[in-house]
């Protein structure tokens, strides 16, 4: 999984019918020190994250299990919000 | 998923038989500000996008669910057209 | 999917038993203008492409459906030969 | 799979319900000589690694089998701790 | 798939129980001319390759079929040894 910061919401009216009611967010990959990387992706958000939060994003076909719909054609989803990183 | 702009149609007469009737488009990955990245891929288009529209592309084996055919050997498909990004 | 040019055939005598009779080719990823990128991969070729043709390559576990064998351990396959790109 | 060094633990209280009780770690990809690459990812750790250990990380949807839960939306997991590399 | 040269064996005593008896090797991705790329990965080796051989590596969840174990959490495996590349 990758650590990302939530940057934007992403609104799409014309979309696949399996995605009705699913929120999409634009997230930016972070490096280890929490610095922005400039790499963005769009992820489904079943948790309800706020802009600026650090989240764990899972990538690939398994992402659909995060929204409990095997027919949802998504490849990225939030699976957790990060509290802290401990050494 | 990734945000892309639709650039071209891609015509293939000799193709896998599961792909008969499926449109393919050439899309270019966008950065957060909507600038072109120079990275291109080919995606199935079950929605009917126009050249120049910003779309959400899902990547990987799950893309086949976007065209409702589990036997279709595709790894990228349009799942939505973007209205706007809200902070 | 990605657009590639066929560059070489790839011969392997000692290989996984599910791959008997499957042709492998070495393809090079193209950019939008049909220029060589320098990135190569090996793909299964169920269609019978010729060296120099532009092909559509699907990548990932779904590639096995292009050769109709769910047990074939391949991650890339030709799914079509490109006629043209229309704007 | 990729060789990584364990760098941090990653704590998330608000997370997908299938991930309750699963430890997450932040790992850094290593090059062949064991040098740090600067690339990080988050992985599930079913083995119980210590910070500084060199581990084998599997990536993609198959990672869920490493924690024996097909519904777990994870894309990376530790599958082994490296003893040594022999030529 | 990608062309790689076998560089090292990789020994792991503490590993996932589905991987007992499976050999792991460290391979380096090659460019088209057989030059080293500096990119390394760890792959399961069901064929028994020797250090220095050029092999075809399949990547992703499908790799598990190369070792005939759907529960094996691996994302890369050798599927063939290259004889030659013919134009």
CSV table of C-alpha atoms in Angstrom, one decimal, chain A residues 33-87:
chain,number,residue,atom,x,y,z
A,33,UNK,CA,9.0,12.3,5.7
A,34,UNK,CA,5.5,13.3,4.7
A,35,UNK,CA,6.7,15.4,1.8
A,36,UNK,CA,4.6,15.6,-1.4
A,37,UNK,CA,5.9,13.6,-4.3
A,38,UNK,CA,3.9,15.2,-7.1
A,39,UNK,CA,2.4,11.8,-8.0
A,40,UNK,CA,-1.4,11.8,-8.0
A,41,UNK,CA,-4.1,9.1,-8.3
A,42,UNK,CA,-7.9,8.8,-8.0
A,43,UNK,CA,-9.1,6.5,-5.2
A,44,UNK,CA,-12.5,5.3,-4.0
A,45,UNK,CA,-13.2,6.5,-0.4
A,46,UNK,CA,-15.5,4.2,1.6
A,47,UNK,CA,-14.3,5.7,4.9
A,48,UNK,CA,-15.0,9.4,4.5
A,49,UNK,CA,-11.6,11.1,4.6
A,50,UNK,CA,-11.0,14.8,4.9
A,51,UNK,CA,-8.8,16.9,2.7
A,52,UNK,CA,-5.3,17.0,4.2
A,53,UNK,CA,-5.5,13.6,6.1
A,54,UNK,CA,-2.8,11.0,5.6
A,55,UNK,CA,-4.3,7.8,4.3
A,56,UNK,CA,-3.3,4.2,3.3
A,57,UNK,CA,-4.3,3.4,-0.3
A,58,UNK,CA,-4.5,-0.1,-1.6
A,59,UNK,CA,-3.9,-0.4,-5.4
A,60,UNK,CA,-5.0,-3.0,-7.9
A,61,UNK,CA,-8.0,-5.3,-8.4
A,62,UNK,CA,-8.2,-6.1,-4.7
A,63,UNK,CA,-9.3,-2.5,-4.1
A,64,UNK,CA,-12.9,-3.5,-4.9
A,65,UNK,CA,-13.1,-5.5,-1.7
A,66,UNK,CA,-12.6,-2.3,0.2
A,67,UNK,CA,-16.0,-1.1,-1.0
A,68,UNK,CA,-17.6,-4.6,-0.8
A,69,UNK,CA,-18.6,-4.8,-4.4
A,70,UNK,CA,-16.8,-7.4,-6.6
A,71,UNK,CA,-18.2,-5.8,-9.7
A,72,UNK,CA,-16.9,-2.3,-9.1
A,73,UNK,CA,-14.2,-1.5,-11.7
A,74,UNK,CA,-11.9,0.4,-9.4
A,75,UNK,CA,-8.1,0.0,-8.9
A,76,UNK,CA,-7.5,2.1,-5.8
A,77,UNK,CA,-9.3,2.7,-2.5
A,78,UNK,CA,-8.6,4.1,1.0
A,79,UNK,CA,-8.3,1.3,3.6
A,80,UNK,CA,-7.2,3.4,6.6
A,81,UNK,CA,-6.4,6.8,8.1
A,82,UNK,CA,-2.9,7.0,9.6
A,83,UNK,CA,-2.6,8.0,13.2
A,84,UNK,CA,1.2,8.0,13.5
A,85,UNK,CA,4.3,6.2,12.4
A,86,UNK,CA,6.3,4.7,15.3
A,87,UNK,CA,9.9,3.5,15.0
